[in-house]
Amino acid sequence: MRKILFILLIPFTAFAQQIVITGQVPDCPDSVDVFMYKPIGTYFNAQYKQNVGKVVGHQFKLAVPMTSPGFVILESKHVKSVLFVEPGDYVDIGVSRNGSQGEKIYKGNNAAGHELFNNETPLSESNVAAAMEYVLDSARTVNGALWGLRNTLGELKSPLLAYLRKGEISVGFYENMVTTLEGRLVYHFLNTIGHRLDKPEARKNKALTDKELKQLLQDVCELFDPFDTKYTIIPDVSHLVAKKCYLIQRGFLRGAAPMNDFWLHFDESSRSYAYAPSALLEMNAGNEFVAYLTTRKVFAKSNHATLLDYFKYNFPKSAYLPVVEQLMTKKG
């Protein structure tokens, strides 16, 4: 009996260790590539893409190994989605020809949540940025601005909570999307304050002084620290970390002494990450190394091997190593 049970469990276990994503792309011709960006270890990845399928008959179907929850980016010529998925999930993506241009329609696990984060809704990037601009244009005090941030977060979380209560999204999806939403709000809040400090003449709201704006930055980072490792899985993590590093570098935020020696091995464009803590070194360095090998041309090919040795020395068991070595092999 135990042998029979074990055999019956094999197909289910195999299915649970992957995600299945299908898509309907009516305007896309056959043979168009479909790519996916999967997490590298536990870190969100927006640099290293893998060719995982092709469009056939205006459709595609991907069965991708996935042993732990995380965010993936699915991308082709006619559709792009950022999805939080858990092993065993099924997601179907359709592109609407009616109504909103480019609107995506989802079916399967957490469909309602995917629609919120991948269409033009109050949770979308542009609308969150506008909301934070409004908070800082209307606040009269530091506490008023903080209240505006927290109130906006509460309002934007409410549809997700409603979906959770109705059983339309999973607990894991809810928790990770709230973290994502929090990180997105904090990034745009910090970005907006930074612009006001960089260009005081452009401010609409003169109520908050430079001293108060800097205090506001410090208060926000104590409430929602961009360097908190809980954000390392979210799609906005690189922008969030880089923004706090920039604000420390400019003297707008207090921070620890920079780790300049470590980043001297990297290109100049990466060195603002010196202001991030050691807990984020592997992610920041790994993402920058992958970026050099995929999207940037500023890093001389002759330096790749030296940087690889340095990376191996500091992170001998890093999940980035197989990715970096594979990319270097492709580049010859």
Tab-separated table of C-alpha atoms in Angstrom:
chain	number	residue	atom	x	y	z
A	1	MET	CA	0.000	0.000	0.000
A	2	ARG	CA	2.836	2.395	0.864
A	3	LYS	CA	4.487	1.748	-2.525
A	4	ILE	CA	1.217	2.495	-4.332
A	5	LEU	CA	0.789	5.729	-2.380
A	6	PHE	CA	4.371	6.777	-3.190
A	7	ILE	CA	3.814	6.161	-6.919
A	8	LEU	CA	0.577	8.146	-6.855
A	9	LEU	CA	2.351	11.082	-5.229
A	10	ILE	CA	5.100	11.359	-7.866
A	11	PRO	CA	3.072	13.199	-10.540
A	12	PHE	CA	1.603	15.604	-7.968
A	13	THR	CA	5.031	16.387	-6.501
A	14	ALA	CA	6.503	16.968	-9.956
A	15	PHE	CA	3.632	19.314	-10.831
A	16	ALA	CA	4.023	21.238	-7.570
A	17	GLN	CA	7.669	21.970	-8.382
A	18	GLN	CA	6.770	24.045	-11.429
A	19	ILE	CA	4.538	26.873	-12.565
A	20	VAL	CA	2.449	26.827	-15.725
A	21	ILE	CA	1.816	30.074	-17.612
A	22	THR	CA	-0.291	30.258	-20.741
A	23	GLY	CA	-1.017	33.270	-22.904
A	24	GLN	CA	-3.406	34.395	-25.613
A	25	VAL	CA	-1.800	36.995	-27.889
A	26	PRO	CA	-4.132	37.555	-30.855
A	27	ASP	CA	-1.923	40.090	-32.656
A	28	CYS	CA	1.331	38.181	-32.236
A	29	PRO	CA	2.714	36.120	-35.156
A	30	ASP	CA	4.071	32.611	-34.737
A	31	SER	CA	7.623	31.841	-33.609
A	32	VAL	CA	7.993	34.989	-31.488
A	33	ASP	CA	10.154	34.229	-28.438
A	34	VAL	CA	8.740	34.233	-24.932
A	35	PHE	CA	11.246	35.035	-22.190
A	36	MET	CA	11.196	34.725	-18.426
A	37	TYR	CA	13.199	36.331	-15.657
A	38	LYS	CA	13.223	34.098	-12.567
A	39	PRO	CA	14.631	34.921	-9.120
A	40	ILE	CA	18.329	34.277	-8.649
A	41	GLY	CA	18.372	32.460	-5.347
A	42	THR	CA	15.909	34.476	-3.287
A	43	TYR	CA	16.662	37.775	-5.047
A	44	PHE	CA	14.448	39.460	-7.631
A	45	ASN	CA	16.019	39.368	-11.076
A	46	ALA	CA	15.382	41.848	-13.875
A	47	GLN	CA	18.631	41.333	-15.840
A	48	TYR	CA	19.021	37.650	-16.706
A	49	LYS	CA	16.359	36.396	-19.098
A	50	GLN	CA	15.892	32.897	-20.385
A	51	ASN	CA	14.213	31.845	-23.613
A	52	VAL	CA	11.510	29.480	-22.404
A	53	GLY	CA	9.050	29.225	-25.291
A	54	LYS	CA	7.569	30.485	-28.530
A	55	VAL	CA	4.196	31.689	-29.718
A	56	VAL	CA	2.296	29.111	-31.787
A	57	GLY	CA	-1.153	29.890	-33.161
A	58	HIS	CA	-1.322	33.164	-31.195
A	59	GLN	CA	-0.782	31.250	-27.951
A	60	PHE	CA	2.027	30.056	-25.739
A	61	LYS	CA	2.357	27.615	-22.882
A	62	LEU	CA	5.259	27.483	-20.456
A	63	ALA	CA	5.949	24.893	-17.779
A	64	VAL	CA	8.828	26.324	-15.755
A	65	PRO	CA	10.563	24.695	-12.751
A	66	MET	CA	9.903	26.714	-9.581
A	67	THR	CA	10.689	25.270	-6.176
A	68	SER	CA	9.951	28.325	-4.022
A	69	PRO	CA	7.657	31.386	-4.243
A	70	GLY	CA	8.883	34.533	-5.938
A	71	PHE	CA	8.369	37.166	-8.603
A	72	VAL	CA	8.914	36.371	-12.259
A	73	ILE	CA	8.780	38.599	-15.324
A	74	LEU	CA	7.187	37.127	-18.426
A	75	GLU	CA	8.038	39.024	-21.586
A	76	SER	CA	7.417	38.738	-25.303
A	77	LYS	CA	6.973	41.204	-28.142
A	78	HIS	CA	3.251	41.643	-27.454
A	79	VAL	CA	2.817	41.083	-23.715
A	80	LYS	CA	4.700	41.631	-20.469
A	81	SER	CA	3.671	40.733	-16.922
A	82	VAL	CA	5.284	40.779	-13.489
A	83	LEU	CA	3.794	37.915	-11.494
A	84	PHE	CA	4.156	36.652	-7.953
A	85	VAL	CA	3.910	32.875	-8.247
A	86	GLU	CA	4.090	29.892	-5.929
A	87	PRO	CA	5.040	26.328	-6.930
A	88	GLY	CA	2.029	24.657	-8.533
A	89	ASP	CA	0.451	27.922	-9.739
A	90	TYR	CA	-1.296	28.245	-13.085
A	91	VAL	CA	-1.687	31.687	-14.682
A	92	ASP	CA	-3.311	32.526	-18.010
A	93	ILE	CA	-2.702	35.933	-19.602
A	94	GLY	CA	-4.940	37.447	-22.259
A	95	VAL	CA	-4.609	40.805	-24.030
A	96	SER	CA	-7.882	42.669	-24.496
A	97	ARG	CA	-8.770	44.083	-27.918
A	98	ASN	CA	-11.645	46.075	-26.419
A	99	GLY	CA	-11.805	48.784	-23.798
A	100	SER	CA	-8.516	49.916	-22.299
A	101	GLN	CA	-5.643	49.702	-24.758
A	102	GLY	CA	-3.239	46.987	-23.759
A	103	GLU	CA	-5.327	45.823	-20.801
A	104	LYS	CA	-4.370	42.338	-19.633
A	105	ILE	CA	-6.920	39.800	-18.427
A	106	TYR	CA	-5.846	37.011	-16.073
A	107	LYS	CA	-7.220	33.631	-15.128
A	108	GLY	CA	-5.958	31.015	-12.704
A	109	ASN	CA	-4.250	31.483	-9.338
A	110	ASN	CA	-4.417	35.018	-7.915
A	111	ALA	CA	-5.902	36.388	-11.143
A	112	ALA	CA	-7.596	39.348	-9.446
A	113	GLY	CA	-4.310	40.411	-7.850
A	114	HIS	CA	-2.351	40.072	-11.077
A	115	GLU	CA	-4.826	42.385	-12.801
A	116	LEU	CA	-4.371	45.018	-10.089
A	117	PHE	CA	-0.585	45.095	-10.479
A	118	ASN	CA	-0.296	44.708	-14.251
A	119	ASN	CA	-2.926	47.157	-15.508
A	120	GLU	CA	-3.513	50.873	-15.095
A	121	THR	CA	-4.936	50.958	-11.552
A	122	PRO	CA	-4.253	53.041	-8.411
A	123	LEU	CA	-1.484	50.520	-7.600
A	124	SER	CA	0.407	51.060	-10.860
A	125	GLU	CA	3.801	52.775	-10.868
A	126	SER	CA	2.676	56.081	-12.398
A	127	ASN	CA	-0.313	56.453	-10.085
A	128	VAL	CA	1.723	55.666	-6.968
A	129	ALA	CA	4.283	58.292	-8.031
A	130	ALA	CA	1.488	60.846	-8.513
A	131	ALA	CA	0.002	59.975	-5.112
A	132	MET	CA	3.313	60.631	-3.365
A	133	GLU	CA	3.711	63.926	-5.237
A	134	TYR	CA	0.283	64.947	-3.967
A	135	VAL	CA	1.127	63.998	-0.374
A	136	LEU	CA	4.264	66.147	-0.402
A	137	ASP	CA	2.600	69.017	-2.264
A	138	SER	CA	-0.197	69.216	0.313
A	139	ALA	CA	1.553	68.391	3.623
A	140	ARG	CA	2.051	71.275	6.030
A	141	THR	CA	4.127	69.389	8.622
A	142	VAL	CA	6.456	66.386	8.858
A	143	ASN	CA	3.775	64.420	10.710
A	144	GLY	CA	1.229	65.392	8.085
A	145	ALA	CA	3.443	63.979	5.324
A	146	LEU	CA	4.004	60.769	7.279
A	147	TRP	CA	0.274	60.436	7.822
A	148	GLY	CA	-0.304	60.934	4.098
A	149	LEU	CA	2.127	58.114	3.263
A	150	ARG	CA	0.623	55.687	5.758
A	151	ASN	CA	-2.947	56.596	4.823
A	152	THR	CA	-2.220	56.047	1.131
A	153	LEU	CA	-0.684	52.668	1.908
A	154	GLY	CA	-3.799	51.688	3.858
A	155	GLU	CA	-6.091	52.755	1.019
A	156	LEU	CA	-4.108	50.897	-1.636
A	157	LYS	CA	-3.967	47.720	0.477
A	158	SER	CA	-7.754	47.615	0.887
A	159	PRO	CA	-8.653	45.937	-2.451
A	160	LEU	CA	-6.004	43.277	-1.818
A	161	LEU	CA	-7.443	42.625	1.624
A	162	ALA	CA	-10.930	42.343	0.132
A	163	TYR	CA	-9.681	39.757	-2.390
A	164	LEU	CA	-7.945	37.845	0.415
A	165	ARG	CA	-11.122	37.702	2.494
A	166	LYS	CA	-13.084	36.407	-0.493
A	167	GLY	CA	-10.451	33.742	-1.152
A	168	GLU	CA	-9.522	35.192	-4.554
A	169	ILE	CA	-5.836	35.554	-3.677
A	170	SER	CA	-3.599	33.444	-1.443
A	171	VAL	CA	-2.100	34.537	1.866
A	172	GLY	CA	1.384	34.360	0.303
A	173	PHE	CA	0.303	36.529	-2.611
A	174	TYR	CA	-1.265	39.093	-0.277
A	175	GLU	CA	1.764	39.344	2.002
A	176	ASN	CA	4.278	39.667	-0.833
A	177	MET	CA	2.213	42.166	-2.800
A	178	VAL	CA	1.744	44.329	0.312
A	179	THR	CA	5.529	44.328	0.751
A	180	THR	CA	5.870	45.258	-2.929
A	181	LEU	CA	3.340	48.042	-2.595
A	182	GLU	CA	5.066	49.332	0.538
A	183	GLY	CA	8.440	49.381	-1.232
A	184	ARG	CA	6.962	51.131	-4.260
A	185	LEU	CA	5.389	53.856	-2.123
A	186	VAL	CA	8.557	54.400	-0.094
A	187	TYR	CA	10.701	54.635	-3.248
A	188	HIS	CA	8.499	57.328	-4.789
A	189	PHE	CA	8.207	59.151	-1.464
A	190	LEU	CA	12.004	59.276	-1.097
A	191	ASN	CA	12.407	60.156	-4.770
A	192	THR	CA	9.981	63.057	-4.482
A	193	ILE	CA	11.691	64.439	-1.366
A	194	GLY	CA	15.083	64.059	-3.048
A	195	HIS	CA	13.929	66.118	-6.039
A	196	ARG	CA	12.699	68.857	-3.712
A	197	LEU	CA	16.045	68.973	-1.929
A	198	ASP	CA	18.009	68.895	-5.188
A	199	LYS	CA	15.856	71.622	-6.813
A	200	PRO	CA	14.265	73.763	-4.084
A	201	GLU	CA	13.237	76.389	-6.642
A	202	ALA	CA	10.852	73.888	-8.276
A	203	ARG	CA	8.832	73.135	-5.126
A	204	LYS	CA	5.105	73.775	-5.184
A	205	ASN	CA	4.867	73.392	-1.422
A	206	LYS	CA	7.070	75.805	0.541
A	207	ALA	CA	5.680	74.759	3.942
A	208	LEU	CA	8.418	72.208	4.675
A	209	THR	CA	11.954	73.542	5.105
A	210	ASP	CA	15.086	71.684	4.007
A	211	LYS	CA	15.670	70.679	7.619
A	212	GLU	CA	12.124	69.278	7.871
A	213	LEU	CA	12.449	67.407	4.567
A	214	LYS	CA	15.666	65.778	5.785
A	215	GLN	CA	13.962	64.869	9.055
A	216	LEU	CA	11.116	63.395	7.028
A	217	LEU	CA	13.583	61.241	5.082
A	218	GLN	CA	15.057	59.956	8.329
A	219	ASP	CA	11.635	59.250	9.829
A	220	VAL	CA	10.432	57.365	6.758
A	221	CYS	CA	13.565	55.221	6.666
A	222	GLU	CA	13.070	54.332	10.322
A	223	LEU	CA	9.498	53.221	9.587
A	224	PHE	CA	10.214	51.504	6.256
A	225	ASP	CA	13.949	50.994	5.812
A	226	PRO	CA	14.842	50.472	2.134
A	227	PHE	CA	17.822	48.396	3.313
A	228	ASP	CA	15.535	45.898	5.082
A	229	THR	CA	16.224	42.481	3.546
A	230	LYS	CA	12.480	41.786	3.318
A	231	TYR	CA	12.484	43.955	0.181
A	232	THR	CA	15.097	41.855	-1.662
A	233	ILE	CA	12.395	39.761	-3.353
A	234	ILE	CA	10.318	42.659	-4.732
A	235	PRO	CA	10.441	44.074	-8.279
A	236	ASP	CA	11.456	47.574	-7.117
A	237	VAL	CA	14.328	46.507	-4.866
A	238	SER	CA	17.234	47.834	-6.956
A	239	HIS	CA	15.646	51.279	-7.341
A	240	LEU	CA	14.709	51.368	-3.661
A	241	VAL	CA	18.210	50.514	-2.422
A	242	ALA	CA	19.899	52.803	-4.952
A	243	LYS	CA	17.668	55.705	-3.916
A	244	LYS	CA	18.610	55.461	-0.255
A	245	CYS	CA	22.295	55.130	-1.219
A	246	TYR	CA	22.008	58.299	-3.312
A	247	LEU	CA	20.349	60.234	-0.488
A	248	ILE	CA	23.120	59.185	1.937
A	249	GLN	CA	25.781	60.081	-0.620
A	250	ARG	CA	24.234	63.544	-1.048
A	251	GLY	CA	24.195	64.078	2.720
A	252	PHE	CA	20.394	64.209	2.893
A	253	LEU	CA	20.248	61.049	5.038
A	254	ARG	CA	22.466	59.786	7.822
A	255	GLY	CA	24.234	56.525	7.065
A	256	ALA	CA	27.213	54.339	7.886
A	257	ALA	CA	30.614	54.880	6.286
A	258	PRO	CA	30.666	53.582	2.695
A	259	MET	CA	32.346	50.276	1.805
A	260	ASN	CA	34.423	51.857	-0.949
A	261	ASP	CA	37.129	49.179	-1.014
A	262	PHE	CA	34.702	46.448	-2.025
A	263	TRP	CA	33.168	48.453	-4.887
A	264	LEU	CA	36.479	49.589	-6.382
A	265	HIS	CA	36.467	46.301	-8.293
A	266	PHE	CA	33.265	47.370	-10.070
A	267	ASP	CA	32.538	50.025	-12.647
A	268	GLU	CA	32.051	53.637	-11.546
A	269	SER	CA	28.292	53.474	-12.175
A	270	SER	CA	27.913	50.817	-9.452
A	271	ARG	CA	29.818	52.546	-6.684
A	272	SER	CA	26.913	54.360	-5.086
A	273	TYR	CA	25.997	50.927	-3.662
A	274	ALA	CA	28.961	51.380	-1.320
A	275	TYR	CA	26.510	53.055	1.070
A	276	ALA	CA	24.361	49.917	1.380
A	277	PRO	CA	24.964	47.490	4.290
A	278	SER	CA	26.879	44.225	4.025
A	279	ALA	CA	23.595	42.265	4.190
A	280	LEU	CA	22.847	43.510	0.659
A	281	LEU	CA	26.334	43.046	-0.810
A	282	GLU	CA	25.664	39.744	-2.579
A	283	MET	CA	22.446	40.965	-4.212
A	284	ASN	CA	23.816	44.348	-5.291
A	285	ALA	CA	27.110	42.943	-6.567
A	286	GLY	CA	25.449	39.976	-8.255
A	287	ASN	CA	22.882	42.127	-10.045
A	288	GLU	CA	25.530	44.587	-11.181
A	289	PHE	CA	27.752	41.787	-12.489
A	290	VAL	CA	24.836	40.265	-14.420
A	291	ALA	CA	23.957	43.715	-15.779
A	292	TYR	CA	27.511	44.143	-17.123
A	293	LEU	CA	27.187	40.846	-18.969
A	294	THR	CA	23.706	41.454	-20.392
A	295	THR	CA	22.709	45.080	-20.855
A	296	ARG	CA	25.798	47.255	-20.329
A	297	LYS	CA	28.809	47.807	-22.561
A	298	VAL	CA	30.861	49.975	-20.245
A	299	PHE	CA	32.720	47.157	-18.563
A	300	ALA	CA	35.726	45.841	-20.480
A	301	LYS	CA	35.544	42.145	-21.343
A	302	SER	CA	39.107	41.685	-20.096
A	303	ASN	CA	37.907	42.550	-16.580
A	304	HIS	CA	35.247	39.817	-16.449
A	305	ALA	CA	37.552	37.066	-15.222
A	306	THR	CA	39.091	39.294	-12.554
A	307	LEU	CA	35.675	40.309	-11.294
A	308	LEU	CA	34.524	36.687	-11.317
A	309	ASP	CA	37.466	35.677	-9.118
A	310	TYR	CA	36.674	38.542	-6.745
A	311	PHE	CA	32.989	37.601	-6.628
A	312	LYS	CA	33.808	33.927	-5.985
A	313	TYR	CA	36.160	34.886	-3.168
A	314	ASN	CA	33.479	36.925	-1.407
A	315	PHE	CA	30.454	34.721	-2.195
A	316	PRO	CA	31.720	31.181	-2.879
A	317	LYS	CA	28.235	29.624	-2.637
A	318	SER	CA	26.285	32.386	-4.358
A	319	ALA	CA	23.336	31.530	-6.612
A	320	TYR	CA	24.673	34.201	-8.981
A	321	LEU	CA	27.797	32.180	-9.861
A	322	PRO	CA	26.171	29.664	-12.247
A	323	VAL	CA	24.343	32.524	-13.997
A	324	VAL	CA	27.485	34.656	-14.357
A	325	GLU	CA	29.582	31.705	-15.575
A	326	GLN	CA	26.940	30.769	-18.146
A	327	LEU	CA	26.755	34.340	-19.449
A	328	MET	CA	30.556	34.581	-19.662
A	329	THR	CA	30.674	31.311	-21.620
A	330	LYS	CA	28.111	32.690	-24.103
A	331	LYS	CA	30.147	35.854	-24.563
A	332	GLY	CA	33.247	33.804	-25.230
